[in-house]
Short mmCIF file of C-alpha atoms in Angstrom, two decimals:
data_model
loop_
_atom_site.label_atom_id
_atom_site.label_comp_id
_atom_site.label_asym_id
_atom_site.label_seq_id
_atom_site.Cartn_x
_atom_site.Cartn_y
_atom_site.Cartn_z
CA UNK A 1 0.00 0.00 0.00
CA UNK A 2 1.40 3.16 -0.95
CA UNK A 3 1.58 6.16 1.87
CA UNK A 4 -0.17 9.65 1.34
CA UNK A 5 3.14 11.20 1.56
CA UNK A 6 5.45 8.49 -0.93
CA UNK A 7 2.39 8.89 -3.54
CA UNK A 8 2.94 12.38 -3.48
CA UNK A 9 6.90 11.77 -3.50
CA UNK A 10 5.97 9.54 -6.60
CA UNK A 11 3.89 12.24 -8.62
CA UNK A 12 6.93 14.74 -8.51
CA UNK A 13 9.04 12.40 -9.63
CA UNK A 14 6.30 11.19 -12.67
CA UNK A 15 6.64 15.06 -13.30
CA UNK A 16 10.32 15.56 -13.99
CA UNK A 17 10.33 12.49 -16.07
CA UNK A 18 7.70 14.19 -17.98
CA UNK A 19 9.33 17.29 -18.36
CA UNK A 20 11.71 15.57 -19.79
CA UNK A 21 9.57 13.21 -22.33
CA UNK A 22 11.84 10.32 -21.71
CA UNK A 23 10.88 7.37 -23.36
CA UNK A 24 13.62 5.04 -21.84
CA UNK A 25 14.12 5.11 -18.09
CA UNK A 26 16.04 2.81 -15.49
CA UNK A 27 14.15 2.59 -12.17
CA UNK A 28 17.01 2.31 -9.77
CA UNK A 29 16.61 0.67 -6.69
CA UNK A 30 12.59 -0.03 -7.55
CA UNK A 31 11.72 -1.79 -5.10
CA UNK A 32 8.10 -3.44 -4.95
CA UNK A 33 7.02 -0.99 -8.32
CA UNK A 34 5.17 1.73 -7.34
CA UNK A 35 7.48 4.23 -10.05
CA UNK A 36 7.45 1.82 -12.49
CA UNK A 37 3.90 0.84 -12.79
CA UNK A 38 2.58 4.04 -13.47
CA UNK A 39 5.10 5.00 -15.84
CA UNK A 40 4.07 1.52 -18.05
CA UNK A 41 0.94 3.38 -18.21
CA UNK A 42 2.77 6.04 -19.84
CA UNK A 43 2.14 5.25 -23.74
CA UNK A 44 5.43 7.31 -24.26
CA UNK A 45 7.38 4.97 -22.32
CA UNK A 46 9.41 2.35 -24.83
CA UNK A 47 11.71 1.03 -22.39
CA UNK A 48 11.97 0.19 -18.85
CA UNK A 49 14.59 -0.99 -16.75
CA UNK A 50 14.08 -1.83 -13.21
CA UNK A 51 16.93 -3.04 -11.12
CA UNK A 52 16.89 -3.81 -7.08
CA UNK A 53 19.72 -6.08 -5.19
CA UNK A 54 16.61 -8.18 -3.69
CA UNK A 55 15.39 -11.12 -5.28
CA UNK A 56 12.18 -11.27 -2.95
CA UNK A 57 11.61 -7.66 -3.73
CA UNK A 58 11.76 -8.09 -7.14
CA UNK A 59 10.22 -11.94 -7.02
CA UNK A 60 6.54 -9.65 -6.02
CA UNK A 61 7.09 -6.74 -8.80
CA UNK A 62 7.20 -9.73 -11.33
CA UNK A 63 3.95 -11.07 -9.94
CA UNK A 64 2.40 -7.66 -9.85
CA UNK A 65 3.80 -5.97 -13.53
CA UNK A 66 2.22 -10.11 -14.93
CA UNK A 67 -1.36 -9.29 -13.36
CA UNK A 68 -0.91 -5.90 -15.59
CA UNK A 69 -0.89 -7.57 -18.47
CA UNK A 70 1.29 -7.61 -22.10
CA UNK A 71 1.47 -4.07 -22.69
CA UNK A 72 3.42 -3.50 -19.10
CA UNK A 73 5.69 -6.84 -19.77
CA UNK A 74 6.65 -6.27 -23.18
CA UNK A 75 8.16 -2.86 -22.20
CA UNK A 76 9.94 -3.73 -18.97
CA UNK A 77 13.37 -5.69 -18.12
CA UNK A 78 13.50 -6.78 -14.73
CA UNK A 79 17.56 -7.31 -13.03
CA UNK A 80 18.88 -8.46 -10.02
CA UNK A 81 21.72 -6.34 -9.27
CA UNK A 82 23.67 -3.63 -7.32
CA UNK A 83 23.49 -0.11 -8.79
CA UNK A 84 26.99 -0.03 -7.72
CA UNK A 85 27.64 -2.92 -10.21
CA UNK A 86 25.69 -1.65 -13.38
CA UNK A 87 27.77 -1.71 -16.67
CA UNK A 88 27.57 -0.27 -19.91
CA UNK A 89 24.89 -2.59 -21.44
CA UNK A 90 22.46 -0.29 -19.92
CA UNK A 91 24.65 3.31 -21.07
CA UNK A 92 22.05 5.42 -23.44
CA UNK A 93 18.85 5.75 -21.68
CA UNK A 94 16.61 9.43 -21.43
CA UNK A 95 16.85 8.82 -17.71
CA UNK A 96 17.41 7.24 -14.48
CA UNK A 97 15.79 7.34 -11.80
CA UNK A 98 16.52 6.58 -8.04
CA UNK A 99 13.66 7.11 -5.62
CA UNK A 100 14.41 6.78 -1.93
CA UNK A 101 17.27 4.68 -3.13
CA UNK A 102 20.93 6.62 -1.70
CA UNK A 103 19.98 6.87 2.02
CA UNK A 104 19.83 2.96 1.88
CA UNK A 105 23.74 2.90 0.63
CA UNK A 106 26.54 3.61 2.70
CA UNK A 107 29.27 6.13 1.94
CA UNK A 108 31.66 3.38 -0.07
CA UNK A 109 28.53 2.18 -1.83
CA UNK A 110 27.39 5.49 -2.72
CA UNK A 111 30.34 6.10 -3.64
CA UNK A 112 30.72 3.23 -6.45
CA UNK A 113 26.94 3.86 -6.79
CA UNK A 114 27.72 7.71 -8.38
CA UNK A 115 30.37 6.10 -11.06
CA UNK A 116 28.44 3.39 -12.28
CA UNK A 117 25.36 5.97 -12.71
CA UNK A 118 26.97 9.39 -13.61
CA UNK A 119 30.46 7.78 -14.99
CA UNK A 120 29.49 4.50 -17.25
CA UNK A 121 25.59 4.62 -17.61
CA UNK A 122 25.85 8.53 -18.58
CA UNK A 123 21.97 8.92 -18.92
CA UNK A 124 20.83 11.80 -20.14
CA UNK A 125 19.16 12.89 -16.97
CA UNK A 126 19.28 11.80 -13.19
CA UNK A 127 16.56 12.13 -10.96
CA UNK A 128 17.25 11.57 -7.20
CA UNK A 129 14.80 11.74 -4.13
CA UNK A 130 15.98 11.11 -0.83
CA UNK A 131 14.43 12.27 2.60
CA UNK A 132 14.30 15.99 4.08
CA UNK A 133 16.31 15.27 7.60
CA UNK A 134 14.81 19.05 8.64
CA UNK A 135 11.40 17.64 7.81
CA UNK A 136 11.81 14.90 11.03
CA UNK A 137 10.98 16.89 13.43
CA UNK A 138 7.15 17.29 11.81
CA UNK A 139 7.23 13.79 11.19
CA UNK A 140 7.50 12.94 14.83
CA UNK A 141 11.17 11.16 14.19
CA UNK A 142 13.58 11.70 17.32
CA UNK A 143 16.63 13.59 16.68
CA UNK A 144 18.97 10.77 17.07
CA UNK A 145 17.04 8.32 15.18
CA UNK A 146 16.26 7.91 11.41
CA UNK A 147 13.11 7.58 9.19
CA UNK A 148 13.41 4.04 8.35
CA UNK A 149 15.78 1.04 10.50
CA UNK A 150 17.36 0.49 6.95
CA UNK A 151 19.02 4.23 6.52
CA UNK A 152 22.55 4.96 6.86
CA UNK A 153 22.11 8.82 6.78
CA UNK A 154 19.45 11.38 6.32
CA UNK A 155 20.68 14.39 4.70
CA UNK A 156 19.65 18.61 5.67
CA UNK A 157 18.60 20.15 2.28
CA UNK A 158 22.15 21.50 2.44
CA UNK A 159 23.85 18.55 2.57
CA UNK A 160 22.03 17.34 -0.18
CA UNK A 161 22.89 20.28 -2.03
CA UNK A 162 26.62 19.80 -1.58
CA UNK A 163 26.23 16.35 -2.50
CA UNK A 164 24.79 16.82 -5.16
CA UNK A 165 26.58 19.69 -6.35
CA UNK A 166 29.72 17.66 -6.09
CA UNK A 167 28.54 14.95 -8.25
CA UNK A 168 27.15 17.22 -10.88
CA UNK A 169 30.81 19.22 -10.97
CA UNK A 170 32.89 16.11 -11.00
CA UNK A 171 30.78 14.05 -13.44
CA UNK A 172 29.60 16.54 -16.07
CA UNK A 173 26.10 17.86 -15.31
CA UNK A 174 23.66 20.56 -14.59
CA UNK A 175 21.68 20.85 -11.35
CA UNK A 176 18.02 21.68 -10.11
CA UNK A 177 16.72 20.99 -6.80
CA UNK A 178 13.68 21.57 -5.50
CA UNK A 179 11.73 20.71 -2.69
CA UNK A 180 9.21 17.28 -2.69
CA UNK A 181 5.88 16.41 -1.52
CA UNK A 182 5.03 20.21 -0.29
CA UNK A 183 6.76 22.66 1.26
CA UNK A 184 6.92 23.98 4.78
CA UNK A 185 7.56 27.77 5.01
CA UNK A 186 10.77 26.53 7.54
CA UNK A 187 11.74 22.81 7.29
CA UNK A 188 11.06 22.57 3.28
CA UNK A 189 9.52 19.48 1.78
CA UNK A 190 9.51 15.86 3.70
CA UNK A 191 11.79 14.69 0.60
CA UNK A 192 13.79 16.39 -1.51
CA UNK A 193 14.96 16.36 -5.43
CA UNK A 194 18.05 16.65 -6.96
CA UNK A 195 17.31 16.64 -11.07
CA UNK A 196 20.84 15.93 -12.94
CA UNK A 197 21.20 17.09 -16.89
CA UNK A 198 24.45 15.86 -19.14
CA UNK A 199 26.06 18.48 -20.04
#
């Protein structure tokens, strides 16, 4: 079941895809489908990639994208693998997309995660989400404790910013942030955006 707030997080995302008018895309990190499925609605959509490390994870998205139908299958490739570990047979695509995805990783992984994405897959554009740390304190999350058990870090919209200013500088892109599923006039949105464009 998706959550008020990740079905908002998941309509700003649908957006900058759009913007965009992508017609190949690598979900990154998808997870049970909730990205994915709506973009196979997307009659624009050729291609789909979705990759996740978890074979159970990706053992239900199988079982829900085959209740869609042939339309959904015949456009999406479904791979077991680390993002960190991608190679070039997937280089070329409009866009990648990682949704909730680099919070999960820690710093080495992240690390290896930004070549394989920004270094040998070179899509055209890069859209990351990741949680608003600021936003917490709305969200009823103690200071010393994190969103989700499975998070290595939560990131201040600054930090995120520096991030992803860093990878955009050492890898060849333009940057865009914005803000994700609202905005508070003080702590910004509960997730935020970074939107990456090749140079």
């Amino acid at each position: 079941m998706t959550s008020f707030l990740h079905d908002l997080r998941l309509r700003g995302t649908l957006e900058a895809i759009r913007e965009q008018q992508a017609s190949t895309i690598l979900d990154l990190g998808c997870g049970d489908g909730d990205l994915l499925m709506r973009l196979a609605a997307d009659r624009g959509v050729q291609r789909i990639v979705a990759v996740d490390k978890t074979g159970d994870v990706l053992a239900r998205l199988k079982s829900r994208y085959a209740r869609a139908g042939n339309t959904v299958a015949s456009r999406l490739e479904v791979r077991q693998e680390s993002i960190a570990r991608l190679g070039v047979e997937l280089a070329g695509f409009d866009c990648a997309v990682l949704v909730e995805v680099v919070e999960h990783m820690d710093r080495h992984e992240l690390r290896a995660a930004e070549t394989a994405v920004f270094a040998t897959l070179r899509p055209a554009r890069v859209i990351v989400t990741t949680p608003n740390a600021e936003f917490n304190l709305l969200l009823g999350v103690p200071p010393h404790r994190f969103r989700h058990p499975d998070h290595r870090f939560e990131w201040t919209r600054i930090e995120m910013q520096d991030w992803a200013r860093s990878v955009a500088q050492r890898f060849g892109y333009g940057l865009a942030t914005r803000d994700l599923a609202g905005r508070h006039p003080r702590f910004g949105g509960p997730s935020q955006m970074a939107i990456f464009t090749r140079a």
